[in-house]
Amino acid sequence: MLGTKFKVIIGYSTSGMRLAVERGEVDGICGVAWETHMASVPHWIIGNKVNFLLQLGLKESPHLRGVPLAIDMIRNPDDRRVFELLAIPQEFGRPIVAPPEVPADRLNALRTAFDETMNDKDYQADLKRTYQFSDPLSANEISLLVARAYAAPEGVRARAATYAGAAGN
């Protein structure tokens, strides 16, 4: 979709990818979030040992201002829809979910507690101290992304499944 000339090497775990870069076995990593790098190898970023070439999400990360979004480089509208579908999980990060039978008052209490935690000064200080970051989405934003994914046409879903290695599943 992007027309790159990279040679993709598969089979590494996330930690294995980082070791492969440090050993010079590969020249880069694709698909690992900036936040993951900051939590696991902050010296790469703090010491300017790596360059971020592209962002794979749907919107610019506040941590990577000026790094282009891959989706902006995709000119074919069908390819763009496939990429959008593949990028939606990137937007979620690590969602917290509850079963559909949770009473509305409890669900609201959980959402309020989550929002308060995300804004708690002590929590924010702990994140900063450990080089972690939180860019939470609201329940409404998550719902809109889920609806967007489910609204994707069958052809887009089939192509996305092929790219994701899930064809036939």
PDB file of C-alpha atoms in Angstrom:
ATOM      1  CA  MET A   1       0.000   0.000   0.000  1.00  0.00           C
ATOM      2  CA  LEU A   2       2.857   2.387   0.739  1.00  0.00           C
ATOM      3  CA  GLY A   3       5.170   1.287  -2.046  1.00  0.00           C
ATOM      4  CA  THR A   4       8.158   0.795   0.251  1.00  0.00           C
ATOM      5  CA  LYS A   5      11.137  -1.277  -0.740  1.00  0.00           C
ATOM      6  CA  PHE A   6      11.799  -2.713   2.707  1.00  0.00           C
ATOM      7  CA  LYS A   7      12.683  -6.376   3.089  1.00  0.00           C
ATOM      8  CA  VAL A   8      10.303  -7.624   5.777  1.00  0.00           C
ATOM      9  CA  ILE A   9      11.729 -10.231   8.131  1.00  0.00           C
ATOM     10  CA  ILE A  10       9.153 -12.034  10.251  1.00  0.00           C
ATOM     11  CA  GLY A  11       9.433 -14.329  13.241  1.00  0.00           C
ATOM     12  CA  TYR A  12      10.867 -12.058  15.919  1.00  0.00           C
ATOM     13  CA  SER A  13       9.111 -11.405  19.224  1.00  0.00           C
ATOM     14  CA  THR A  14       8.942  -7.766  20.335  1.00  0.00           C
ATOM     15  CA  SER A  15      11.962  -8.186  22.616  1.00  0.00           C
ATOM     16  CA  GLY A  16      13.680 -10.211  19.889  1.00  0.00           C
ATOM     17  CA  MET A  17      13.171  -7.352  17.439  1.00  0.00           C
ATOM     18  CA  ARG A  18      14.890  -4.947  19.796  1.00  0.00           C
ATOM     19  CA  LEU A  19      17.818  -7.333  20.258  1.00  0.00           C
ATOM     20  CA  ALA A  20      18.053  -7.808  16.477  1.00  0.00           C
ATOM     21  CA  VAL A  21      18.339  -4.035  16.029  1.00  0.00           C
ATOM     22  CA  GLU A  22      20.976  -3.752  18.758  1.00  0.00           C
ATOM     23  CA  ARG A  23      22.966  -6.639  17.199  1.00  0.00           C
ATOM     24  CA  GLY A  24      22.728  -5.112  13.723  1.00  0.00           C
ATOM     25  CA  GLU A  25      20.762  -8.085  12.342  1.00  0.00           C
ATOM     26  CA  VAL A  26      18.007  -5.740  11.115  1.00  0.00           C
ATOM     27  CA  ASP A  27      17.867  -2.024  10.490  1.00  0.00           C
ATOM     28  CA  GLY A  28      14.460  -1.251  11.921  1.00  0.00           C
ATOM     29  CA  ILE A  29      11.248  -2.277  13.611  1.00  0.00           C
ATOM     30  CA  CYS A  30       7.704  -1.813  12.406  1.00  0.00           C
ATOM     31  CA  GLY A  31       4.498  -1.905  14.408  1.00  0.00           C
ATOM     32  CA  VAL A  32       5.780  -1.287  17.935  1.00  0.00           C
ATOM     33  CA  ALA A  33       4.300   1.728  19.675  1.00  0.00           C
ATOM     34  CA  TRP A  34       6.414   4.660  20.816  1.00  0.00           C
ATOM     35  CA  GLU A  35       5.040   4.109  24.332  1.00  0.00           C
ATOM     36  CA  THR A  36       6.308   0.516  24.271  1.00  0.00           C
ATOM     37  CA  HIS A  37       9.785   1.697  23.331  1.00  0.00           C
ATOM     38  CA  MET A  38       9.731   4.326  26.080  1.00  0.00           C
ATOM     39  CA  ALA A  39       8.727   1.716  28.660  1.00  0.00           C
ATOM     40  CA  SER A  40      11.265  -0.889  27.533  1.00  0.00           C
ATOM     41  CA  VAL A  41      14.203   0.934  25.905  1.00  0.00           C
ATOM     42  CA  PRO A  42      13.849   4.600  26.874  1.00  0.00           C
ATOM     43  CA  HIS A  43      17.560   5.178  26.210  1.00  0.00           C
ATOM     44  CA  TRP A  44      16.870   4.667  22.496  1.00  0.00           C
ATOM     45  CA  ILE A  45      14.582   7.682  22.455  1.00  0.00           C
ATOM     46  CA  ILE A  46      16.190   9.852  25.124  1.00  0.00           C
ATOM     47  CA  GLY A  47      19.601   9.309  23.522  1.00  0.00           C
ATOM     48  CA  ASN A  48      18.288   9.884  19.977  1.00  0.00           C
ATOM     49  CA  LYS A  49      19.499   6.428  18.929  1.00  0.00           C
ATOM     50  CA  VAL A  50      16.476   5.769  16.695  1.00  0.00           C
ATOM     51  CA  ASN A  51      14.483   7.654  14.110  1.00  0.00           C
ATOM     52  CA  PHE A  52      10.770   7.201  13.689  1.00  0.00           C
ATOM     53  CA  LEU A  53       9.977   7.146   9.972  1.00  0.00           C
ATOM     54  CA  LEU A  54       6.185   6.755  10.041  1.00  0.00           C
ATOM     55  CA  GLN A  55       3.255   6.556  12.403  1.00  0.00           C
ATOM     56  CA  LEU A  56       0.858   3.681  11.822  1.00  0.00           C
ATOM     57  CA  GLY A  57      -2.142   5.073  13.695  1.00  0.00           C
ATOM     58  CA  LEU A  58      -5.083   7.080  12.418  1.00  0.00           C
ATOM     59  CA  LYS A  59      -4.030  10.304  14.118  1.00  0.00           C
ATOM     60  CA  GLU A  60      -0.737  11.916  15.008  1.00  0.00           C
ATOM     61  CA  SER A  61       0.755  10.955  18.352  1.00  0.00           C
ATOM     62  CA  PRO A  62       1.542  13.938  20.575  1.00  0.00           C
ATOM     63  CA  HIS A  63       4.937  12.276  21.175  1.00  0.00           C
ATOM     64  CA  LEU A  64       5.828  12.127  17.491  1.00  0.00           C
ATOM     65  CA  ARG A  65       4.952  15.575  16.188  1.00  0.00           C
ATOM     66  CA  GLY A  66       6.126  15.975  12.621  1.00  0.00           C
ATOM     67  CA  VAL A  67       6.541  12.252  11.936  1.00  0.00           C
ATOM     68  CA  PRO A  68       4.264  11.544   8.963  1.00  0.00           C
ATOM     69  CA  LEU A  69       1.237   9.295   9.183  1.00  0.00           C
ATOM     70  CA  ALA A  70       1.443   6.286   6.879  1.00  0.00           C
ATOM     71  CA  ILE A  71      -2.232   6.649   6.012  1.00  0.00           C
ATOM     72  CA  ASP A  72      -1.551  10.072   4.522  1.00  0.00           C
ATOM     73  CA  MET A  73       0.786   8.443   1.991  1.00  0.00           C
ATOM     74  CA  ILE A  74      -1.798   5.967   0.715  1.00  0.00           C
ATOM     75  CA  ARG A  75      -3.381   7.350  -2.428  1.00  0.00           C
ATOM     76  CA  ASN A  76      -5.630   4.463  -3.477  1.00  0.00           C
ATOM     77  CA  PRO A  77      -8.995   4.833  -1.648  1.00  0.00           C
ATOM     78  CA  ASP A  78      -9.487   1.054  -1.337  1.00  0.00           C
ATOM     79  CA  ASP A  79      -6.001   0.610   0.126  1.00  0.00           C
ATOM     80  CA  ARG A  80      -6.698   3.487   2.505  1.00  0.00           C
ATOM     81  CA  ARG A  81      -9.869   1.779   3.800  1.00  0.00           C
ATOM     82  CA  VAL A  82      -7.932  -1.447   4.372  1.00  0.00           C
ATOM     83  CA  PHE A  83      -5.207   0.433   6.236  1.00  0.00           C
ATOM     84  CA  GLU A  84      -7.820   2.254   8.357  1.00  0.00           C
ATOM     85  CA  LEU A  85      -9.326  -1.069   9.400  1.00  0.00           C
ATOM     86  CA  LEU A  86      -5.894  -2.479  10.246  1.00  0.00           C
ATOM     87  CA  ALA A  87      -4.990   0.654  12.237  1.00  0.00           C
ATOM     88  CA  ILE A  88      -8.079   0.701  14.464  1.00  0.00           C
ATOM     89  CA  PRO A  89      -6.595  -1.721  17.054  1.00  0.00           C
ATOM     90  CA  GLN A  90      -3.559   0.571  17.252  1.00  0.00           C
ATOM     91  CA  GLU A  91      -5.905   3.343  18.374  1.00  0.00           C
ATOM     92  CA  PHE A  92      -7.359   1.181  21.160  1.00  0.00           C
ATOM     93  CA  GLY A  93      -4.061   0.436  22.832  1.00  0.00           C
ATOM     94  CA  ARG A  94      -5.145  -1.756  25.726  1.00  0.00           C
ATOM     95  CA  PRO A  95      -8.871  -1.254  26.183  1.00  0.00           C
ATOM     96  CA  ILE A  96     -10.626  -2.151  29.395  1.00  0.00           C
ATOM     97  CA  VAL A  97     -13.903  -3.943  28.732  1.00  0.00           C
ATOM     98  CA  ALA A  98     -16.845  -5.277  30.699  1.00  0.00           C
ATOM     99  CA  PRO A  99     -19.585  -7.721  29.693  1.00  0.00           C
ATOM    100  CA  PRO A 100     -22.744  -6.331  28.085  1.00  0.00           C
ATOM    101  CA  GLU A 101     -24.916  -7.222  31.094  1.00  0.00           C
ATOM    102  CA  VAL A 102     -23.256  -4.719  33.448  1.00  0.00           C
ATOM    103  CA  PRO A 103     -25.964  -2.409  34.845  1.00  0.00           C
ATOM    104  CA  ALA A 104     -25.724   1.175  33.566  1.00  0.00           C
ATOM    105  CA  ASP A 105     -25.011   2.657  37.003  1.00  0.00           C
ATOM    106  CA  ARG A 106     -22.049   0.311  37.533  1.00  0.00           C
ATOM    107  CA  LEU A 107     -20.762   0.935  34.031  1.00  0.00           C
ATOM    108  CA  ASN A 108     -20.910   4.675  34.663  1.00  0.00           C
ATOM    109  CA  ALA A 109     -19.092   4.189  37.980  1.00  0.00           C
ATOM    110  CA  LEU A 110     -16.345   2.187  36.223  1.00  0.00           C
ATOM    111  CA  ARG A 111     -16.004   4.833  33.510  1.00  0.00           C
ATOM    112  CA  THR A 112     -15.868   7.635  36.079  1.00  0.00           C
ATOM    113  CA  ALA A 113     -13.237   5.779  38.118  1.00  0.00           C
ATOM    114  CA  PHE A 114     -11.170   5.177  34.989  1.00  0.00           C
ATOM    115  CA  ASP A 115     -11.360   8.837  33.951  1.00  0.00           C
ATOM    116  CA  GLU A 116     -10.436   9.987  37.466  1.00  0.00           C
ATOM    117  CA  THR A 117      -7.474   7.601  37.559  1.00  0.00           C
ATOM    118  CA  MET A 118      -6.194   8.831  34.202  1.00  0.00           C
ATOM    119  CA  ASN A 119      -6.289  12.403  35.539  1.00  0.00           C
ATOM    120  CA  ASP A 120      -4.912  11.659  39.015  1.00  0.00           C
ATOM    121  CA  LYS A 121      -1.736  13.676  39.713  1.00  0.00           C
ATOM    122  CA  ASP A 122      -0.026  10.821  41.599  1.00  0.00           C
ATOM    123  CA  TYR A 123      -0.819   8.389  38.767  1.00  0.00           C
ATOM    124  CA  GLN A 124       0.528  10.846  36.218  1.00  0.00           C
ATOM    125  CA  ALA A 125       3.702  11.309  38.296  1.00  0.00           C
ATOM    126  CA  ASP A 126       4.233   7.527  38.457  1.00  0.00           C
ATOM    127  CA  LEU A 127       3.820   7.288  34.694  1.00  0.00           C
ATOM    128  CA  LYS A 128       6.356  10.028  34.095  1.00  0.00           C
ATOM    129  CA  ARG A 129       8.837   8.512  36.558  1.00  0.00           C
ATOM    130  CA  THR A 130       8.734   5.167  34.711  1.00  0.00           C
ATOM    131  CA  TYR A 131       8.757   6.639  31.181  1.00  0.00           C
ATOM    132  CA  GLN A 132       5.195   5.523  30.548  1.00  0.00           C
ATOM    133  CA  PHE A 133       2.415   7.582  29.067  1.00  0.00           C
ATOM    134  CA  SER A 134      -1.338   7.512  28.921  1.00  0.00           C
ATOM    135  CA  ASP A 135      -3.385   8.836  26.041  1.00  0.00           C
ATOM    136  CA  PRO A 136      -6.773   7.345  26.969  1.00  0.00           C
ATOM    137  CA  LEU A 137      -9.777   7.292  24.689  1.00  0.00           C
ATOM    138  CA  SER A 138     -13.240   7.895  26.036  1.00  0.00           C
ATOM    139  CA  ALA A 139     -15.876   5.162  25.977  1.00  0.00           C
ATOM    140  CA  ASN A 140     -17.581   7.069  23.170  1.00  0.00           C
ATOM    141  CA  GLU A 141     -14.379   7.240  21.102  1.00  0.00           C
ATOM    142  CA  ILE A 142     -13.882   3.475  21.496  1.00  0.00           C
ATOM    143  CA  SER A 143     -17.513   2.825  20.515  1.00  0.00           C
ATOM    144  CA  LEU A 144     -17.105   4.933  17.386  1.00  0.00           C
ATOM    145  CA  LEU A 145     -13.968   3.034  16.370  1.00  0.00           C
ATOM    146  CA  VAL A 146     -15.673  -0.325  16.921  1.00  0.00           C
ATOM    147  CA  ALA A 147     -18.656   0.817  14.840  1.00  0.00           C
ATOM    148  CA  ARG A 148     -16.275   1.995  12.119  1.00  0.00           C
ATOM    149  CA  ALA A 149     -14.564  -1.405  12.048  1.00  0.00           C
ATOM    150  CA  TYR A 150     -17.848  -3.306  11.876  1.00  0.00           C
ATOM    151  CA  ALA A 151     -19.090  -1.021   9.089  1.00  0.00           C
ATOM    152  CA  ALA A 152     -16.178  -1.941   6.812  1.00  0.00           C
ATOM    153  CA  PRO A 153     -17.338  -3.612   3.583  1.00  0.00           C
ATOM    154  CA  GLU A 154     -16.656  -7.344   3.143  1.00  0.00           C
ATOM    155  CA  GLY A 155     -13.941  -6.736   0.520  1.00  0.00           C
ATOM    156  CA  VAL A 156     -12.071  -4.421   2.879  1.00  0.00           C
ATOM    157  CA  ARG A 157     -12.361  -6.932   5.738  1.00  0.00           C
ATOM    158  CA  ALA A 158     -11.088  -9.756   3.499  1.00  0.00           C
ATOM    159  CA  ARG A 159      -8.051  -7.766   2.352  1.00  0.00           C
ATOM    160  CA  ALA A 160      -7.315  -6.634   5.906  1.00  0.00           C
ATOM    161  CA  ALA A 161      -7.501 -10.244   7.103  1.00  0.00           C
ATOM    162  CA  THR A 162      -5.003 -11.251   4.427  1.00  0.00           C
ATOM    163  CA  TYR A 163      -2.576  -8.507   5.466  1.00  0.00           C
ATOM    164  CA  ALA A 164      -3.052  -9.416   9.121  1.00  0.00           C
ATOM    165  CA  GLY A 165      -2.354 -13.089   8.386  1.00  0.00           C
ATOM    166  CA  ALA A 166      -5.858 -14.140   9.427  1.00  0.00           C
ATOM    167  CA  ALA A 167      -7.234 -15.225   6.036  1.00  0.00           C
ATOM    168  CA  GLY A 168      -9.477 -18.220   6.442  1.00  0.00           C
ATOM    169  CA  ASN A 169      -9.880 -17.738  10.205  1.00  0.00           C
TER     170      ASN A 169
END
